[in-house]
mmCIF file of C-alpha atoms in Angstrom:
data_model
loop_
_atom_site.group_PDB
_atom_site.id
_atom_site.type_symbol
_atom_site.label_atom_id
_atom_site.label_comp_id
_atom_site.label_asym_id
_atom_site.label_seq_id
_atom_site.Cartn_x
_atom_site.Cartn_y
_atom_site.Cartn_z
ATOM 1 C CA MET A 1 -16.875 -222.969 -112.397
ATOM 2 C CA SER A 2 -19.118 -224.987 -114.185
ATOM 3 C CA ALA A 3 -20.378 -224.506 -117.872
ATOM 4 C CA ASN A 4 -23.626 -223.016 -116.641
ATOM 5 C CA SER A 5 -21.996 -220.779 -114.587
ATOM 6 C CA SER A 6 -19.262 -219.750 -117.035
ATOM 7 C CA LEU A 7 -22.243 -219.097 -119.639
ATOM 8 C CA VAL A 8 -24.143 -216.834 -117.169
ATOM 9 C CA ARG A 9 -21.140 -214.992 -116.487
ATOM 10 C CA SER A 10 -20.150 -214.339 -120.207
ATOM 11 C CA ALA A 11 -24.036 -213.071 -120.578
ATOM 12 C CA ILE A 12 -23.462 -210.793 -117.687
ATOM 13 C CA ARG A 13 -20.065 -209.386 -118.842
ATOM 14 C CA ARG A 14 -22.012 -208.519 -122.205
ATOM 15 C CA SER A 15 -25.336 -207.253 -121.307
ATOM 16 C CA PRO A 16 -24.731 -203.422 -119.599
ATOM 17 C CA ALA A 17 -28.397 -204.049 -118.172
ATOM 18 C CA LEU A 18 -27.788 -207.414 -116.533
ATOM 19 C CA ARG A 19 -24.324 -205.917 -114.979
ATOM 20 C CA ALA A 20 -26.275 -202.898 -113.413
ATOM 21 C CA ALA A 21 -28.811 -205.681 -112.053
ATOM 22 C CA VAL A 22 -26.161 -208.087 -110.686
ATOM 23 C CA ARG A 23 -24.316 -205.035 -109.227
ATOM 24 C CA SER A 24 -27.225 -203.737 -107.271
ATOM 25 C CA HIS A 25 -27.055 -203.734 -103.329
ATOM 26 C CA PRO A 26 -30.212 -206.218 -103.217
ATOM 27 C CA ALA A 27 -28.767 -208.684 -105.959
ATOM 28 C CA GLN A 28 -25.222 -208.473 -104.326
ATOM 29 C CA TRP A 29 -26.549 -209.355 -100.983
ATOM 30 C CA SER A 30 -28.852 -212.401 -102.083
ATOM 31 C CA ILE A 31 -25.901 -213.715 -103.991
ATOM 32 C CA ALA A 32 -23.160 -213.330 -101.229
ATOM 33 C CA THR A 33 -25.907 -214.825 -98.782
ATOM 34 C CA THR A 34 -26.570 -218.104 -100.885
ATOM 35 C CA ARG A 35 -22.882 -218.659 -101.532
ATOM 36 C CA GLY A 36 -22.283 -218.320 -97.774
ATOM 37 C CA ALA A 37 -25.149 -220.453 -96.911
ATOM 38 C CA SER A 38 -23.327 -223.189 -99.355
ATOM 39 C CA ALA A 39 -19.803 -223.171 -97.264
ATOM 40 C CA VAL A 40 -21.063 -223.566 -94.047
ATOM 41 C CA ARG A 41 -24.245 -225.596 -92.248
ATOM 42 C CA PRO A 42 -26.819 -225.112 -91.261
ATOM 43 C CA GLY A 43 -27.198 -222.885 -94.010
ATOM 44 C CA PRO A 44 -30.695 -222.011 -93.706
ATOM 45 C CA ARG A 45 -29.733 -220.365 -90.388
ATOM 46 C CA PHE A 46 -26.611 -218.579 -92.287
ATOM 47 C CA VAL A 47 -29.759 -217.207 -94.345
ATOM 48 C CA ALA A 48 -31.839 -215.941 -91.270
ATOM 49 C CA ASN A 49 -28.911 -214.380 -89.605
ATOM 50 C CA GLN A 50 -28.118 -212.521 -92.543
ATOM 51 C CA LEU A 51 -31.545 -210.462 -92.187
ATOM 52 C CA ARG A 52 -30.118 -209.282 -88.862
ATOM 53 C CA SER A 53 -27.708 -206.840 -88.246
ATOM 54 C CA GLY A 54 -24.424 -206.700 -86.212
ATOM 55 C CA GLN A 55 -25.051 -210.630 -85.231
ATOM 56 C CA VAL A 56 -21.727 -212.743 -84.647
ATOM 57 C CA ARG A 57 -22.739 -216.583 -85.001
ATOM 58 C CA SER A 58 -21.127 -219.531 -85.356
ATOM 59 C CA TYR A 59 -21.206 -222.395 -88.070
ATOM 60 C CA ARG A 60 -19.535 -225.334 -89.192
ATOM 61 C CA LEU A 61 -17.369 -225.288 -92.458
ATOM 62 C CA ARG A 62 -19.406 -227.628 -94.730
ATOM 63 C CA GLU A 63 -16.432 -229.346 -95.998
ATOM 64 C CA SER A 64 -13.945 -229.613 -92.989
ATOM 65 C CA GLY A 65 -16.144 -229.309 -90.071
ATOM 66 C CA LEU A 66 -14.301 -226.602 -88.477
ATOM 67 C CA SER A 67 -15.728 -224.036 -86.644
ATOM 68 C CA VAL A 68 -16.236 -220.663 -87.958
ATOM 69 C CA ALA A 69 -17.749 -217.061 -86.659
ATOM 70 C CA ILE A 70 -18.935 -214.687 -88.923
ATOM 71 C CA ARG A 71 -20.336 -211.113 -88.293
ATOM 72 C CA HIS A 72 -23.217 -210.990 -90.232
ATOM 73 C CA ARG A 73 -24.273 -208.425 -92.866
ATOM 74 C CA SER A 74 -20.547 -207.363 -93.149
ATOM 75 C CA ARG A 75 -17.561 -208.294 -95.330
ATOM 76 C CA ASP A 76 -16.599 -211.019 -93.605
ATOM 77 C CA VAL A 77 -19.417 -212.815 -95.875
ATOM 78 C CA ALA A 78 -17.638 -211.989 -98.835
ATOM 79 C CA ILE A 79 -14.310 -213.177 -97.500
ATOM 80 C CA LEU A 80 -15.753 -216.430 -96.812
ATOM 81 C CA ASN A 81 -16.955 -216.522 -100.154
ATOM 82 C CA GLU A 82 -13.676 -215.553 -101.467
ATOM 83 C CA ILE A 83 -11.646 -218.320 -99.710
ATOM 84 C CA PHE A 84 -13.946 -220.978 -100.017
ATOM 85 C CA GLY A 85 -14.822 -220.576 -103.537
ATOM 86 C CA GLY A 86 -18.172 -218.599 -103.657
ATOM 87 C CA THR A 87 -17.179 -215.664 -105.067
ATOM 88 C CA GLY A 88 -17.339 -215.838 -108.937
ATOM 89 C CA GLY A 89 -15.799 -219.294 -109.167
ATOM 90 C CA CYS A 90 -12.611 -217.796 -107.289
ATOM 91 C CA ASP A 91 -11.004 -219.738 -104.778
ATOM 92 C CA SER A 92 -8.061 -216.937 -103.924
ATOM 93 C CA TYR A 93 -6.245 -219.031 -101.283
ATOM 94 C CA SER A 94 -6.057 -222.325 -103.272
ATOM 95 C CA PRO A 95 -2.610 -222.505 -104.556
ATOM 96 C CA PRO A 96 -1.306 -222.758 -107.851
ATOM 97 C CA PRO A 97 -0.519 -226.398 -108.645
ATOM 98 C CA ASP A 98 3.330 -226.085 -108.390
ATOM 99 C CA VAL A 99 2.906 -224.457 -105.020
ATOM 100 C CA ALA A 100 -0.045 -226.984 -103.789
ATOM 101 C CA ALA A 101 2.486 -230.021 -104.883
ATOM 102 C CA TRP A 102 5.167 -228.788 -102.023
ATOM 103 C CA LEU A 103 2.737 -227.808 -99.745
ATOM 104 C CA ASP A 104 0.860 -231.041 -100.037
ATOM 105 C CA ARG A 105 4.183 -233.243 -99.635
ATOM 106 C CA ALA A 106 5.448 -230.832 -96.541
ATOM 107 C CA GLY A 107 2.583 -232.643 -94.463
ATOM 108 C CA THR A 108 3.444 -229.993 -91.609
ATOM 109 C CA PRO A 109 3.690 -226.784 -93.822
ATOM 110 C CA ARG A 110 5.000 -223.810 -91.816
ATOM 111 C CA ILE A 111 2.556 -220.615 -92.911
ATOM 112 C CA MET A 112 2.920 -216.805 -91.860
ATOM 113 C CA ASP A 113 -0.500 -215.057 -92.010
ATOM 114 C CA LEU A 114 0.038 -211.184 -91.927
ATOM 115 C CA GLY A 115 -3.589 -209.548 -91.906
ATOM 116 C CA ALA A 116 -5.187 -212.812 -89.897
ATOM 117 C CA ASN A 117 -8.464 -210.619 -89.478
ATOM 118 C CA ILE A 118 -11.008 -213.204 -87.965
ATOM 119 C CA GLY A 119 -8.986 -216.056 -89.139
ATOM 120 C CA LEU A 120 -10.597 -217.375 -92.207
ATOM 121 C CA PHE A 121 -7.551 -217.926 -94.145
ATOM 122 C CA GLY A 122 -6.501 -219.954 -91.037
ATOM 123 C CA LEU A 123 -9.492 -221.954 -91.257
ATOM 124 C CA TYR A 124 -8.822 -222.844 -94.879
ATOM 125 C CA VAL A 125 -5.217 -223.770 -94.071
ATOM 126 C CA PHE A 126 -6.400 -226.150 -91.739
ATOM 127 C CA SER A 127 -9.059 -227.299 -93.431
ATOM 128 C CA ARG A 128 -6.203 -228.748 -96.186
ATOM 129 C CA TRP A 129 -3.504 -229.206 -94.025
ATOM 130 C CA PRO A 130 -4.374 -230.185 -90.499
ATOM 131 C CA ALA A 131 -1.104 -230.644 -88.982
ATOM 132 C CA ALA A 132 0.117 -227.163 -90.183
ATOM 133 C CA GLN A 133 2.014 -224.328 -88.060
ATOM 134 C CA LEU A 134 0.401 -221.263 -88.478
ATOM 135 C CA THR A 135 1.536 -217.789 -86.918
ATOM 136 C CA ALA A 136 -0.762 -215.047 -87.618
ATOM 137 C CA TYR A 137 -0.646 -211.330 -87.024
ATOM 138 C CA GLU A 138 -3.717 -209.441 -86.396
ATOM 139 C CA PRO A 139 -3.707 -206.080 -84.444
ATOM 140 C CA ASP A 140 -7.259 -204.760 -84.379
ATOM 141 C CA PRO A 141 -8.840 -205.772 -80.972
ATOM 142 C CA GLY A 142 -12.050 -206.993 -82.226
ATOM 143 C CA ASN A 143 -10.743 -208.673 -85.024
ATOM 144 C CA ALA A 144 -7.860 -210.438 -82.646
ATOM 145 C CA ALA A 145 -10.750 -211.510 -80.110
ATOM 146 C CA LEU A 146 -12.679 -213.004 -82.709
ATOM 147 C CA LEU A 147 -9.776 -214.767 -83.898
ATOM 148 C CA GLY A 148 -8.691 -216.411 -80.612
ATOM 149 C CA ARG A 149 -12.184 -217.643 -80.197
ATOM 150 C CA THR A 150 -12.032 -219.597 -83.553
ATOM 151 C CA VAL A 151 -8.517 -220.725 -82.251
ATOM 152 C CA THR A 152 -9.566 -221.973 -79.160
ATOM 153 C CA THR A 153 -13.012 -223.172 -80.434
ATOM 154 C CA ASN A 154 -11.232 -225.356 -82.674
ATOM 155 C CA ARG A 155 -8.864 -226.715 -80.386
ATOM 156 C CA LEU A 156 -5.986 -225.243 -82.477
ATOM 157 C CA GLU A 157 -3.543 -223.660 -80.027
ATOM 158 C CA GLY A 158 -0.990 -225.986 -80.162
ATOM 159 C CA HIS A 159 -0.765 -225.151 -84.224
ATOM 160 C CA TRP A 160 -2.186 -221.616 -84.568
ATOM 161 C CA GLN A 161 -0.164 -218.954 -82.799
ATOM 162 C CA VAL A 162 -1.917 -215.548 -82.416
ATOM 163 C CA GLU A 163 0.510 -212.345 -82.146
ATOM 164 C CA ARG A 164 -1.844 -209.127 -81.685
ATOM 165 C CA ALA A 165 0.562 -206.690 -83.568
ATOM 166 C CA ALA A 166 0.823 -205.325 -87.137
ATOM 167 C CA CYS A 167 3.578 -206.379 -89.364
ATOM 168 C CA SER A 168 5.818 -204.127 -91.590
ATOM 169 C CA ASN A 169 9.467 -203.369 -92.262
ATOM 170 C CA ARG A 170 10.348 -201.943 -88.541
ATOM 171 C CA ARG A 171 9.672 -202.758 -85.055
ATOM 172 C CA GLY A 172 7.776 -200.061 -82.647
ATOM 173 C CA THR A 173 4.404 -198.611 -82.567
ATOM 174 C CA ILE A 174 2.198 -197.378 -84.849
ATOM 175 C CA PRO A 175 -1.370 -195.326 -85.110
ATOM 176 C CA PHE A 176 -3.948 -197.932 -85.937
ATOM 177 C CA ALA A 177 -7.424 -196.882 -87.483
ATOM 178 C CA ALA A 178 -9.165 -199.676 -85.604
ATOM 179 C CA GLY A 179 -12.935 -201.207 -85.241
ATOM 180 C CA LEU A 180 -13.373 -201.119 -89.101
ATOM 181 C CA LEU A 181 -13.869 -204.864 -89.205
ATOM 182 C CA SER A 182 -11.840 -206.598 -92.323
ATOM 183 C CA GLU A 183 -10.779 -202.951 -93.395
ATOM 184 C CA ALA A 184 -8.992 -202.014 -90.170
ATOM 185 C CA ARG A 185 -5.283 -200.560 -91.195
ATOM 186 C CA ILE A 186 -2.493 -198.796 -90.079
ATOM 187 C CA ALA A 187 -3.672 -195.160 -89.962
ATOM 188 C CA GLU A 188 -3.011 -192.507 -92.353
ATOM 189 C CA PRO A 189 -0.695 -189.467 -91.273
ATOM 190 C CA GLY A 190 -2.661 -186.854 -88.879
ATOM 191 C CA GLU A 191 -5.804 -189.152 -88.925
ATOM 192 C CA THR A 192 -8.078 -188.906 -85.613
ATOM 193 C CA GLY A 193 -9.654 -191.586 -83.555
ATOM 194 C CA THR A 194 -6.892 -193.825 -83.858
ATOM 195 C CA ILE A 195 -5.159 -196.519 -80.979
ATOM 196 C CA ASP A 196 -1.605 -197.080 -80.791
ATOM 197 C CA VAL A 197 -0.372 -200.808 -81.529
ATOM 198 C CA PRO A 198 2.642 -202.869 -81.632
ATOM 199 C CA MET A 199 4.197 -203.273 -84.984
ATOM 200 C CA ILE A 200 6.917 -206.021 -85.798
ATOM 201 C CA ASP A 201 9.754 -206.023 -88.707
ATOM 202 C CA LEU A 202 8.884 -208.800 -91.027
ATOM 203 C CA PHE A 203 12.811 -209.126 -91.734
ATOM 204 C CA ALA A 204 13.515 -209.800 -88.045
ATOM 205 C CA GLU A 205 11.160 -212.567 -87.643
ATOM 206 C CA ASP A 206 11.653 -216.074 -88.713
ATOM 207 C CA HIS A 207 10.462 -216.156 -91.879
ATOM 208 C CA ASP A 208 11.636 -219.210 -93.363
ATOM 209 C CA VAL A 209 8.231 -220.402 -93.970
ATOM 210 C CA ASP A 210 6.809 -222.549 -96.959
ATOM 211 C CA LEU A 211 3.751 -219.682 -97.310
ATOM 212 C CA LEU A 212 3.688 -216.482 -96.555
ATOM 213 C CA LYS A 213 0.131 -214.521 -97.028
ATOM 214 C CA MET A 214 -0.190 -210.903 -96.683
ATOM 215 C CA ASP A 215 -3.410 -208.673 -96.647
ATOM 216 C CA ILE A 216 -2.605 -205.710 -94.631
ATOM 217 C CA GLU A 217 -4.584 -203.136 -96.434
ATOM 218 C CA GLY A 218 -1.587 -200.908 -97.826
ATOM 219 C CA ALA A 219 0.684 -201.722 -95.318
ATOM 220 C CA GLU A 220 2.217 -204.283 -97.873
ATOM 221 C CA TRP A 221 4.162 -201.646 -99.783
ATOM 222 C CA PRO A 222 6.961 -200.923 -97.000
ATOM 223 C CA ILE A 223 7.615 -204.388 -97.156
ATOM 224 C CA LEU A 224 7.548 -204.847 -100.762
ATOM 225 C CA THR A 225 9.749 -201.803 -101.321
ATOM 226 C CA ASP A 226 12.167 -202.848 -98.548
ATOM 227 C CA PRO A 227 15.983 -203.693 -100.022
ATOM 228 C CA ARG A 228 15.561 -206.506 -97.772
ATOM 229 C CA LEU A 229 13.012 -208.375 -99.653
ATOM 230 C CA PRO A 230 14.989 -210.842 -101.942
ATOM 231 C CA GLU A 231 16.598 -211.796 -98.514
ATOM 232 C CA LEU A 232 12.673 -213.035 -97.744
ATOM 233 C CA ARG A 233 13.059 -216.890 -97.010
ATOM 234 C CA ALA A 234 9.132 -217.315 -97.640
ATOM 235 C CA ARG A 235 9.309 -220.111 -100.243
ATOM 236 C CA ALA A 236 5.766 -218.725 -101.985
ATOM 237 C CA VAL A 237 3.785 -215.474 -101.198
ATOM 238 C CA VAL A 238 0.186 -214.946 -101.361
ATOM 239 C CA LEU A 239 -0.401 -211.275 -101.849
ATOM 240 C CA GLU A 240 -3.667 -208.757 -101.816
ATOM 241 C CA TRP A 241 -2.188 -205.691 -103.311
ATOM 242 C CA HIS A 242 -4.170 -202.314 -102.620
ATOM 243 C CA THR A 243 -3.811 -198.971 -104.172
ATOM 244 C CA ARG A 244 -4.007 -197.443 -100.894
ATOM 245 C CA GLY A 245 0.009 -196.552 -100.054
ATOM 246 C CA CYS A 246 1.415 -197.746 -103.332
ATOM 247 C CA PRO A 247 4.239 -195.445 -104.663
ATOM 248 C CA ASP A 248 3.473 -196.320 -107.892
ATOM 249 C CA PRO A 249 0.348 -195.377 -110.302
ATOM 250 C CA ASP A 250 0.075 -199.053 -111.043
ATOM 251 C CA PRO A 251 -0.022 -200.797 -107.828
ATOM 252 C CA HIS A 252 -0.528 -204.364 -109.702
ATOM 253 C CA ALA A 253 2.433 -203.806 -111.993
ATOM 254 C CA ALA A 254 4.269 -202.624 -108.907
ATOM 255 C CA ALA A 255 3.454 -205.687 -106.914
ATOM 256 C CA VAL A 256 4.395 -207.858 -109.914
ATOM 257 C CA ARG A 257 7.747 -206.310 -110.682
ATOM 258 C CA LEU A 258 9.143 -206.189 -106.985
ATOM 259 C CA LEU A 259 8.275 -209.677 -106.185
ATOM 260 C CA ARG A 260 10.128 -210.721 -109.366
ATOM 261 C CA THR A 261 12.979 -208.330 -108.663
ATOM 262 C CA ALA A 262 13.500 -209.934 -105.496
ATOM 263 C CA GLY A 263 13.617 -213.575 -106.952
ATOM 264 C CA TYR A 264 10.094 -214.578 -107.252
ATOM 265 C CA ALA A 265 9.871 -215.443 -110.872
ATOM 266 C CA CYS A 266 6.748 -216.994 -111.195
ATOM 267 C CA ALA A 267 3.517 -214.819 -110.815
ATOM 268 C CA LEU A 268 -0.574 -215.840 -110.754
ATOM 269 C CA ASP A 269 -3.088 -213.882 -110.573
ATOM 270 C CA VAL A 270 -6.038 -214.899 -109.260
ATOM 271 C CA GLY A 271 -9.339 -213.736 -111.050
ATOM 272 C CA ASP A 272 -11.198 -210.363 -110.957
ATOM 273 C CA LEU A 273 -12.117 -209.929 -107.420
ATOM 274 C CA LEU A 274 -12.956 -206.009 -107.505
ATOM 275 C CA ALA A 275 -16.657 -206.700 -107.253
ATOM 276 C CA HIS A 276 -16.166 -207.397 -103.786
ATOM 277 C CA GLY A 277 -13.852 -205.045 -102.444
ATOM 278 C CA THR A 278 -10.358 -205.894 -102.969
ATOM 279 C CA ASP A 279 -7.529 -204.779 -105.406
ATOM 280 C CA GLY A 280 -6.308 -207.698 -106.411
ATOM 281 C CA VAL A 281 -4.708 -211.177 -105.427
ATOM 282 C CA LEU A 282 -1.696 -212.878 -106.686
ATOM 283 C CA TRP A 283 0.460 -215.716 -106.263
ATOM 284 C CA ALA A 284 4.271 -215.454 -106.449
ATOM 285 C CA TRP A 285 6.955 -218.369 -105.734
ATOM 286 C CA ARG A 286 10.321 -219.051 -105.955
ATOM 287 C CA PRO A 287 11.671 -221.495 -108.833
ATOM 288 C CA ARG A 288 13.090 -224.804 -107.447
ATOM 289 C CA PRO A 289 16.817 -224.855 -107.007
#
């Protein structure tokens, strides 16, 4: 983050009037649109398409040149900004130095993506580690269709495997609240208008990976509280934790405690992401042997 950006953010924190202005819908739309346009090209076309509702449009990521498809005027734009460094200076998925060092040395890191949505995290992976092997899980039909399009368009079929399934700590089928874009999720008990989707047991999969990313809208808690968590062989975890489904009144503390108990002795919180709809993101990794 630049010195000027830090000064602006400091001024906003000190002034209730400025905070209210910045948090207004028009201001948030303008900020998100400007930041999104800076992450892709052509930027002017991105801005123009933000004025239209329900449009799916493709762009090139400015740094890597990979193709990205975005559903305009949806939270896809906020996630684009979050992942590619445009939201409050937070680049949520840029690994801490210790994790980055071994991922960079690995050359072909093995990565699992639980809750792949439309593939923005995957695009970050291949922007940084072009030879990575990525297995992505996404049960929502609309999200999975756009994810598959992204894989094909970038000719990454040999590196990017997509499983149209939810991920938890047991195998079977599960009612799923589909059609909610990035907020599609395993349904609440008694919820109507759901579809049944296949569900896999993470602990029965090949979880011997360099990095596990988990953003599954509250379904992380059955995994985190499973007694098999210490057996998880993922060397590092980046977790978006949610209040939904948490068995503890403090979900952040619960996530940190459960990961540390499982042997992930190091944890690093990404900056405050509440402004664009997430509960929190943290990195955890196992110490070197």
